[in-house]
Structures are given as structure tokens and as C-alpha cells.
Short mmCIF file of C-alpha atoms and ligand atoms in Angstrom, two decimals:
data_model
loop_
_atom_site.label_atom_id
_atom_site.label_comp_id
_atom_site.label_asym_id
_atom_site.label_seq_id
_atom_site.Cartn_x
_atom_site.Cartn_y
_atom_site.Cartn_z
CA UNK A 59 0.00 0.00 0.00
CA UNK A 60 1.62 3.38 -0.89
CA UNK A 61 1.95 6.00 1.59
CA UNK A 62 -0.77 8.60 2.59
CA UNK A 63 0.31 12.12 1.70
CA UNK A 64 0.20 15.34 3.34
CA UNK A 65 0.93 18.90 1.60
CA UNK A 66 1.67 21.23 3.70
CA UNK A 67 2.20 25.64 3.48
CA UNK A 68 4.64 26.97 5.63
CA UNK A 69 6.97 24.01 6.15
CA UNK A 70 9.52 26.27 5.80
CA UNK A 71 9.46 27.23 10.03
CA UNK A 72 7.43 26.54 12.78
CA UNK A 73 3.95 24.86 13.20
CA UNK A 74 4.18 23.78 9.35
CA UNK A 75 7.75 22.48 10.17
CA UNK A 76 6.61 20.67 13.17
CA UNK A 77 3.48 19.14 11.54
CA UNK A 78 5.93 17.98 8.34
CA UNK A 79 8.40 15.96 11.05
CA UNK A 80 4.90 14.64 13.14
CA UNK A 81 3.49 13.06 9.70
CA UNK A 82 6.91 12.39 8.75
CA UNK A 83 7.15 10.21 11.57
CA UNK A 84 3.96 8.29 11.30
CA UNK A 85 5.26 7.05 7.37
CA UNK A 86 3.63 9.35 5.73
CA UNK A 87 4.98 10.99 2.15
CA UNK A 88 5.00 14.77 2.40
CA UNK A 89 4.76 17.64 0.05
CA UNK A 90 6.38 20.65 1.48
CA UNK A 91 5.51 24.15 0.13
CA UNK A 92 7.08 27.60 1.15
CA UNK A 93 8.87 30.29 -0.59
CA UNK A 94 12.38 29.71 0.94
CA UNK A 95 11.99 25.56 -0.29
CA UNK A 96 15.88 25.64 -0.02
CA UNK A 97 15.36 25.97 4.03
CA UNK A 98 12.80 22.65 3.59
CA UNK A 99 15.66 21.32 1.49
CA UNK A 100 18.39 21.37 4.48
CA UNK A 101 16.56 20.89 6.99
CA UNK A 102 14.72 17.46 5.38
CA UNK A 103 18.65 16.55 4.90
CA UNK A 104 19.69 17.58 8.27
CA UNK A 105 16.91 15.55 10.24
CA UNK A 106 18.31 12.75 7.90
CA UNK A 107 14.78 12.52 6.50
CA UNK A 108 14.15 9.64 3.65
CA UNK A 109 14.27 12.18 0.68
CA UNK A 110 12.27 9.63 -1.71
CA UNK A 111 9.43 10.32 0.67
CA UNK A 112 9.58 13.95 0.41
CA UNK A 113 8.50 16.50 -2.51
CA UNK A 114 9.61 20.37 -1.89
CA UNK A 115 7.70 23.43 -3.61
CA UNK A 116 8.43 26.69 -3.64
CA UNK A 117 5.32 28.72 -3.93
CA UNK A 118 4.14 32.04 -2.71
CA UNK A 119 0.62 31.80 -1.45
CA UNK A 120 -0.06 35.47 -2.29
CA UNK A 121 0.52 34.17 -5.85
CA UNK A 122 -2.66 32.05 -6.69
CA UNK A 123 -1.23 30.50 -9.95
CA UNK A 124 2.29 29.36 -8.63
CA UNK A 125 -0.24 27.56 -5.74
CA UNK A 126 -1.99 26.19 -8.60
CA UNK A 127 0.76 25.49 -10.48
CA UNK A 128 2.79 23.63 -7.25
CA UNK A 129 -0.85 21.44 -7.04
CA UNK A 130 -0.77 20.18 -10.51
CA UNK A 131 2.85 19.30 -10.12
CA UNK A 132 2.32 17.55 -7.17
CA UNK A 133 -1.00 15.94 -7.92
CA UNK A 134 1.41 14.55 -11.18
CA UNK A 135 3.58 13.05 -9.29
CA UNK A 136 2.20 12.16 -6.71
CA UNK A 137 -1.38 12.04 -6.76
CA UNK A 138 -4.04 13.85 -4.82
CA UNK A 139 -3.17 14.12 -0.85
CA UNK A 140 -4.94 12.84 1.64
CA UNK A 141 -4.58 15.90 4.03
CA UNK A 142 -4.04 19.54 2.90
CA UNK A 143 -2.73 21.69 5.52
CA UNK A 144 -2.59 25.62 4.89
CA UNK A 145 -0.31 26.38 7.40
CA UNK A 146 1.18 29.57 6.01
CA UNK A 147 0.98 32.67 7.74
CA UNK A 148 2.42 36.39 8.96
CA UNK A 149 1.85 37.99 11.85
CA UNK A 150 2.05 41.95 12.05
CA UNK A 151 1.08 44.75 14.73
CA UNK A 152 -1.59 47.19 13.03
CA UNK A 153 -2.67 50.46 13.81
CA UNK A 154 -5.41 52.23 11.70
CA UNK A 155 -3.38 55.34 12.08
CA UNK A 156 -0.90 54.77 10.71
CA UNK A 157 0.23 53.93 7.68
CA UNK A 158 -0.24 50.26 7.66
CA UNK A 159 -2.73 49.41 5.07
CA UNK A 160 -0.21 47.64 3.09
CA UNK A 161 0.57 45.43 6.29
CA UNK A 162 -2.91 44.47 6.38
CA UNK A 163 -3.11 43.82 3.06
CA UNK A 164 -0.64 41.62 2.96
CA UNK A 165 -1.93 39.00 6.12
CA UNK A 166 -4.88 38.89 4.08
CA UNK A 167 -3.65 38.04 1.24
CA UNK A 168 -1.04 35.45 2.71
CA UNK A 169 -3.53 34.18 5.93
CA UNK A 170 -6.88 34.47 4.09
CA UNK A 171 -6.23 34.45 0.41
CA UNK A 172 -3.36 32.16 0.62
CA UNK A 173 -5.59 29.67 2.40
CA UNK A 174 -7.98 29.47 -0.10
CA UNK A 175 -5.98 29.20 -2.60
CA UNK A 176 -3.98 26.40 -1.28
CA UNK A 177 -7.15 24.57 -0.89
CA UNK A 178 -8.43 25.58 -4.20
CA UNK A 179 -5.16 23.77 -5.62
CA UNK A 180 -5.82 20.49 -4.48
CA UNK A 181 -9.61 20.25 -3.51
CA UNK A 182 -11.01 19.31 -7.20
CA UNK A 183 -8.78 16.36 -7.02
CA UNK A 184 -9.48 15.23 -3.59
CA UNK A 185 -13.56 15.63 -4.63
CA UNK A 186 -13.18 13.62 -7.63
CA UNK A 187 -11.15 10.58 -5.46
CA UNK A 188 -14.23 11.68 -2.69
CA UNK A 189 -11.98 11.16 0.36
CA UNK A 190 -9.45 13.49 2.17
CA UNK A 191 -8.92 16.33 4.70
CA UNK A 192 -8.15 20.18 4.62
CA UNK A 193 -6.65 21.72 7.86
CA UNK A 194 -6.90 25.06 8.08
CA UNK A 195 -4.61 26.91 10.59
CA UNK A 196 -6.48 29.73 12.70
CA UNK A 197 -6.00 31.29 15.92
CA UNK A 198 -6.79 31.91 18.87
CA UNK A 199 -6.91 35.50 17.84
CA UNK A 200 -9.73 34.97 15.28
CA UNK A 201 -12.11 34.39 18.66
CA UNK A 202 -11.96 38.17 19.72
CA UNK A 203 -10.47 41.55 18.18
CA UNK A 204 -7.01 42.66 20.40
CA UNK A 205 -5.91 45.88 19.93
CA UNK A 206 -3.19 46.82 17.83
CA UNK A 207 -3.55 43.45 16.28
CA UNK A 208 -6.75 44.43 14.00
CA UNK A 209 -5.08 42.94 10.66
CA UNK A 210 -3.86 39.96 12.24
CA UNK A 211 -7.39 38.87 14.22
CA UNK A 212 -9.38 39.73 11.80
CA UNK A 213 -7.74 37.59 9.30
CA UNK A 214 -8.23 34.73 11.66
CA UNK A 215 -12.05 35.84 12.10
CA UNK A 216 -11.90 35.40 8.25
CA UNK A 217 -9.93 31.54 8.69
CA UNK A 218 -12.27 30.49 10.75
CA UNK A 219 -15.93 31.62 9.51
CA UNK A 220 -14.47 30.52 5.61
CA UNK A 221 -13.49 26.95 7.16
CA UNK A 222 -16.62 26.63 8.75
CA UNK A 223 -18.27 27.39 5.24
CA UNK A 224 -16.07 24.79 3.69
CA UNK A 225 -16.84 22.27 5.57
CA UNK A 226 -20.61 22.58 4.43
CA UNK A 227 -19.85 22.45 1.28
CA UNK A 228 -16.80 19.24 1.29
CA UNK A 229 -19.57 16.93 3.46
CA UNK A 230 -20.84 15.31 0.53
CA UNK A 231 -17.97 15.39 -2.04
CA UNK A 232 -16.39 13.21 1.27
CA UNK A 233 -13.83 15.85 1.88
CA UNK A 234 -13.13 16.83 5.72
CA UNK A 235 -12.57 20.20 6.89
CA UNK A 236 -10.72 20.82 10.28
CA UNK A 237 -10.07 24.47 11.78
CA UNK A 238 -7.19 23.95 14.07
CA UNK A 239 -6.76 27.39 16.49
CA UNK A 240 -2.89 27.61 18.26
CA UNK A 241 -2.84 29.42 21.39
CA UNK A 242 0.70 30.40 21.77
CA UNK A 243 3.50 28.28 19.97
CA UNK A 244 7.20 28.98 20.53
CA UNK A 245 8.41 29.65 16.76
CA UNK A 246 9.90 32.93 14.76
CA UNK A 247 6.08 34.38 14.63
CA UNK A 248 6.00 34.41 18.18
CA UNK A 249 9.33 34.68 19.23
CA UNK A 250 9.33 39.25 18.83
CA UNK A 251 6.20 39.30 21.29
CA UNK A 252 6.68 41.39 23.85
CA UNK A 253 4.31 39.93 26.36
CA UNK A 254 3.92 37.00 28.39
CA UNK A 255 2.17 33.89 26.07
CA UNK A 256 0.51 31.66 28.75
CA UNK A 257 0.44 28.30 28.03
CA UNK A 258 3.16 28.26 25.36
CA UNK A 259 3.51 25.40 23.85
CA UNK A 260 6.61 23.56 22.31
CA UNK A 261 6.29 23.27 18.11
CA UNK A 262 6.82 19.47 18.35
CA UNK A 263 4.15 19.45 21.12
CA UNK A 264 1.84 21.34 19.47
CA UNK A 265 2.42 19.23 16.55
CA UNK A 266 1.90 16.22 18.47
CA UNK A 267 -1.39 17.14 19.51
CA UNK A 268 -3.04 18.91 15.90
CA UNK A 269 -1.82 15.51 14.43
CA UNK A 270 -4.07 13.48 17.16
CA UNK A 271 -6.58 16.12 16.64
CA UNK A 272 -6.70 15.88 13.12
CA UNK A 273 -6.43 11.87 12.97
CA UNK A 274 -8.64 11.66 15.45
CA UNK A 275 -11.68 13.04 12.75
CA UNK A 276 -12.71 16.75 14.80
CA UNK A 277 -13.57 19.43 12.87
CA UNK A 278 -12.60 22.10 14.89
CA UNK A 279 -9.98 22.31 17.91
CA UNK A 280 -8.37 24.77 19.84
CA UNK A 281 -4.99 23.85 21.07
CA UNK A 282 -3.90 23.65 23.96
CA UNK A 283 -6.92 22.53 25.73
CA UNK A 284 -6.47 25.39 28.25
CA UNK A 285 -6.48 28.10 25.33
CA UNK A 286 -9.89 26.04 24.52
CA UNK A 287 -11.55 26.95 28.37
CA UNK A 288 -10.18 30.76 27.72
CA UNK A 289 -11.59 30.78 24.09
CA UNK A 290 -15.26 29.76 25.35
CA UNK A 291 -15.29 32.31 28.12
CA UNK A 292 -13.78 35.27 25.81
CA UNK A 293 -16.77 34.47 23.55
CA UNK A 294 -18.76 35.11 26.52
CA UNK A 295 -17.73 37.78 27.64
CA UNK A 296 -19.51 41.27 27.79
CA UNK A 297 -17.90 44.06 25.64
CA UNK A 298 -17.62 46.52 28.32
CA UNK A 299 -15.62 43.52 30.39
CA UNK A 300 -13.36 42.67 27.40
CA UNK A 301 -12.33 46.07 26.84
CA UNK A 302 -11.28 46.71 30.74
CA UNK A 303 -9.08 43.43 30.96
CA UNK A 304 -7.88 44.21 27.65
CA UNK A 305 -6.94 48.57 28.34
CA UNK A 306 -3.24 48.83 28.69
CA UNK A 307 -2.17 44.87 27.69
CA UNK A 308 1.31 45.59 25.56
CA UNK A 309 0.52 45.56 22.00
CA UNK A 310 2.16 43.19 19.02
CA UNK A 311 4.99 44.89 17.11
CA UNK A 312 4.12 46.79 14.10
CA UNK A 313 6.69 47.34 11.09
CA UNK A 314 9.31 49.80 11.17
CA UNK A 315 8.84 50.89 7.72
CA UNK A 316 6.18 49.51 5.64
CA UNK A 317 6.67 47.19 3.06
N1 LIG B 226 3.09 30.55 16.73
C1 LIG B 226 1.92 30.78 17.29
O1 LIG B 226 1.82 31.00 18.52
C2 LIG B 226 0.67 30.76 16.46
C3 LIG B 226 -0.55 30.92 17.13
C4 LIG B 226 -1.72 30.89 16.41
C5 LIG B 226 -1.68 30.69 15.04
N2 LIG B 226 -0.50 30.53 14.41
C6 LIG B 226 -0.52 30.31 12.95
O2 LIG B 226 0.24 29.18 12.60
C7 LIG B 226 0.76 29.35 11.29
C8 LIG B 226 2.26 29.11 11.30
O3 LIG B 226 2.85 30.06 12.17
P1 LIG B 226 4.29 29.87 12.82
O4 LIG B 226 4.19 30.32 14.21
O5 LIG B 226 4.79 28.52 12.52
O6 LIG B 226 5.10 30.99 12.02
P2 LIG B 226 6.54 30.97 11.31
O7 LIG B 226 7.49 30.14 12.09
O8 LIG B 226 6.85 32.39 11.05
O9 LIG B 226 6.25 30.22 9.92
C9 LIG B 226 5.43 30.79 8.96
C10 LIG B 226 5.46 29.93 7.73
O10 LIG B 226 4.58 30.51 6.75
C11 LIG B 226 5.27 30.60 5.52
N3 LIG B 226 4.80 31.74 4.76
C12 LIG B 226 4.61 33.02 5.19
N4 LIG B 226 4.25 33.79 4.16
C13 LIG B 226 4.21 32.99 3.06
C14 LIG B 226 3.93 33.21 1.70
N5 LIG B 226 3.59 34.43 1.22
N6 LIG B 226 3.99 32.16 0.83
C15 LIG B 226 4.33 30.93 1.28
N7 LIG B 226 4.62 30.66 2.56
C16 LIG B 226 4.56 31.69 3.43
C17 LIG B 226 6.72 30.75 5.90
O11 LIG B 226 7.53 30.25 4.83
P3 LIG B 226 8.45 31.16 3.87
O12 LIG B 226 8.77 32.42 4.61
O13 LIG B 226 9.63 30.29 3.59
O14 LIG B 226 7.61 31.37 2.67
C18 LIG B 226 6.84 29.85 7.10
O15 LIG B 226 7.09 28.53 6.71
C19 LIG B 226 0.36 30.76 10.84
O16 LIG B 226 -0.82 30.70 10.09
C20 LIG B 226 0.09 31.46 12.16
O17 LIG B 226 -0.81 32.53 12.02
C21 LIG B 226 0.68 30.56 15.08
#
């Protein structure tokens, strides 16, 4: 029996490189997408990974056709996968203010757009097979708006309301859709914030437990379960309540100079 396959966005760091070594280790073949594919490269060598099991892509996810084009290749070669996961995604302070339009154009294009264009890639052929999975990667900041992180949350907002809508419409083509929502997870993204991250979790922890989550045939988690208990009672929460626990909290980095 061959191999089930995973393609995964953002393999190139973090969650997405975590996930790759999790299904990795359970004998799966992978296809790894990211712009810097030359990072994937060394670091599949370095881990002394089975290269024969291993496809690398470089793609942009802002750019839908070289997504498209990456899912033809791989489909090719290697035939539809049996779990998509758009892991891809920036993280950027944003102030209305100022001039960071551009900023906020860009998460959206790489957390929002990107997703649904990874999907797009690879969802007709996982339809016409009528089995498979898409992950999409969320966050715990698509629950409720933080200030100074407008862009960023409301791009998650966006993750998680369009893989809810998926999900509808996969059922009966037998396609799975799972929203997976990190709390905090120590990688680059994460690694510039100036305030505490309770409940940090470890990438290959993390990793450990989206890949149970995932396997395990949810359709929406957040992870880890404490960052679950928090995400119920934020929904809860009163406005006037939110806003006083939330007045003065340090507020993510914005860009020096946009881009
Ligand atoms: N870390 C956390 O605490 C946390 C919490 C909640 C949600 N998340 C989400 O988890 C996902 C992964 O985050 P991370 O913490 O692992 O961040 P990371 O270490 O910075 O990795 C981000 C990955 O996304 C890829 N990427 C970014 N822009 C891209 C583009 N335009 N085209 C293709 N690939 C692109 C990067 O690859 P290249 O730069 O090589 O292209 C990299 O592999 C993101 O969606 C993030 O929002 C993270």
C-alpha cells in the first residue's frame, strides 16, 4: 500500500515544520511548500529525513497561480493528498493610524487568500477521489479583536468563519474540513512578542497534539486545551468587560517601515 500524503504551506518554520516531522514520523509521504523551499531542502537533509518520501515546492501563497501550479505538479507526481494543511501565515502589529494598510493587506492576502488558494489547488482532485482532509490553521486571535492586532485577528475571524463554510460544502464530495486554532507556539512568529504567552507550547508538542486532533476526525480544535476553556469564556464575555481586561495589555509589534 503506498503511503498517505500530506501537503503542507509553511513548512519552511514553525507549526508547518513541526506538523511535516509529526506526519513524517507516522510514514507518511509529504509535500512541502514555502517560498524559501531551499530551508525545507536542508533541513529534510539535516533531520536525515528519507528524501524519496519527500517532494519540496516553492510557492508564494499570495501568488494564486504558482499555488496552482505547485498542485498540478504535485498531484502529477504524486497524486491527490490525503490531508491539505494551509499552514502559512504572517503575523504583524496594526494600527489604523498609521500607515499600515499595506501590512494588512498583505496578512490577508497570505492568511486568508493564501488559504484558499492552497485549498483551491488540491480540492477538485481530492472531490473527484471523494476522500481526504483540509486543515486550516487559525488562531486563537480569530475568537476576539485585540488591539493593535486588528489585521492579524481579523484575518483569523476570516480563517475560521471561511473553514466553517467549507466544511458545508466538502460533506458530501467526502472531503473533511478541520479548523485547528494555536494558542501560543514557541516559533519565529512568536518569538518578537513582547508579552507574556501563557500556556506556550513547544512546536513538536503542538504538533503532536493537531496531528491526534486531526487523525482523530474533529472538525474544529483549539490547542492547547487550556487556550480552549479561555476561548469559550472570551466568547462570553460582555464588551464593556473585554475592553477593561484588555486597556493597557502591551501591544504586538508593528513594522518599522512599511513594506
Ligand atoms: N506561533 C503561534 O503561537 C501561532 C498561534 C496561532 C496561530 N499561528 C498560525 O500558525 C501558522 C504558522 O505560524 P508559525 O508560528 O509557525 O510561524 P513561522 O514560524 O513564522 O512560519 C510561517 C510559515 O509561513 C510561511 N509563509 C509566510 N508567508 C508565506 C507566503 N507568502 N507564501 C508561502 N509561505 C509563506 C513561511 O515560509 P516562507 O517564509 O519560507 O515562505 C513559514 O514557513 C500561521 O498561520 C500562524 O498565524 C501561530
Amino acid at each position: 500500500v503506498t503511503a498517505r500524503l500530506a501537503a503542507i504551506t509553511g513548512a519552511s518554520s514553525g507549526i508547518g515544520q513541526a506538523l511535516a516531522a509529526r506526519y513524517y514520523r507516522a510514514g507518511w509521504r509529504l509535500a512541502l511548500v514555502a517560498r524559501r523551499a531551499r530551508q525545507i531542502e536542508e533541513w529534510v537533509v539535516a533531520r536525515g529525513f528519507d528524501r524519496s518520501r519527500i517532494a519540496v515546492y516553492a510557492a508564494d501563497v499570495r501568488q494564486v497561480d504558482s499555488l496552482v501550479e505547485v498542485g498540478r505538479a504535485c498531484i502529477a507526481a504524486h497524486g491527490a493528498p490525503d490531508v491539505v494543511i494551509a499552514g502559512a501565515g504572517i503575523s504583524i502589529g496594526f494600527d489604523t493610524a498609521e500607515h499600515d494598510l499595506e501590512v494588512m493587506r498583505r496578512i490577508y492576502e497570505t492568511n486568508v487568500l493564501g488559504m484558499a488558494a492552497t485549498f483551491h489547488a488540491f480540492l477538485p482532485a481530492m472531490r473527484t477521489r471523494g476522500t481526504g482532509t483540509l486543515v486550516g490553521i487559525g488562531s486563537m486571535a480569530g475568537i476576539r479583536g485585540l488591539p493593535g492586532h486588528g489585521a492579524y485577528c481579523s484575518s483569523k475571524a476570516a480563517v475560521i468563519s471561511y473553514c466553517e463554510a467549507l466544511r458545508g460544502e466538502c460533506r458530501a464530495h467526502g472531503v473533511r474540513v478541520v479548523t485547528i486554532n494555536p494558542g501560543y507556539v514557541a516559533t519565529p512568529l512568536t518569538a518578537k512578542n513582547r508579552y507574556p504567552m501563557p500556556f506556550l507550547l513547544d512546536p513538536d508538542v503542538f504538533a503532536e497534539r493537531a496531528y491526534r486532533a486531526i487523525e482523530s476526525g474533529t472538525s474544529y480544535c483549539v490547542i492547547p486545551w487550556q487556550m480552549a476553556v479561555l476561548a469559550k469564556l472570551l466568547r462570553l464575555l460582555p464588551d464593556p468587560l473585554f475592553d477593561r481586561l484588555l486597556a493597557g495589555r502591551p501591544r504586538k509589534h508593528r513594522e518599522e517601515a512599511p513594506q
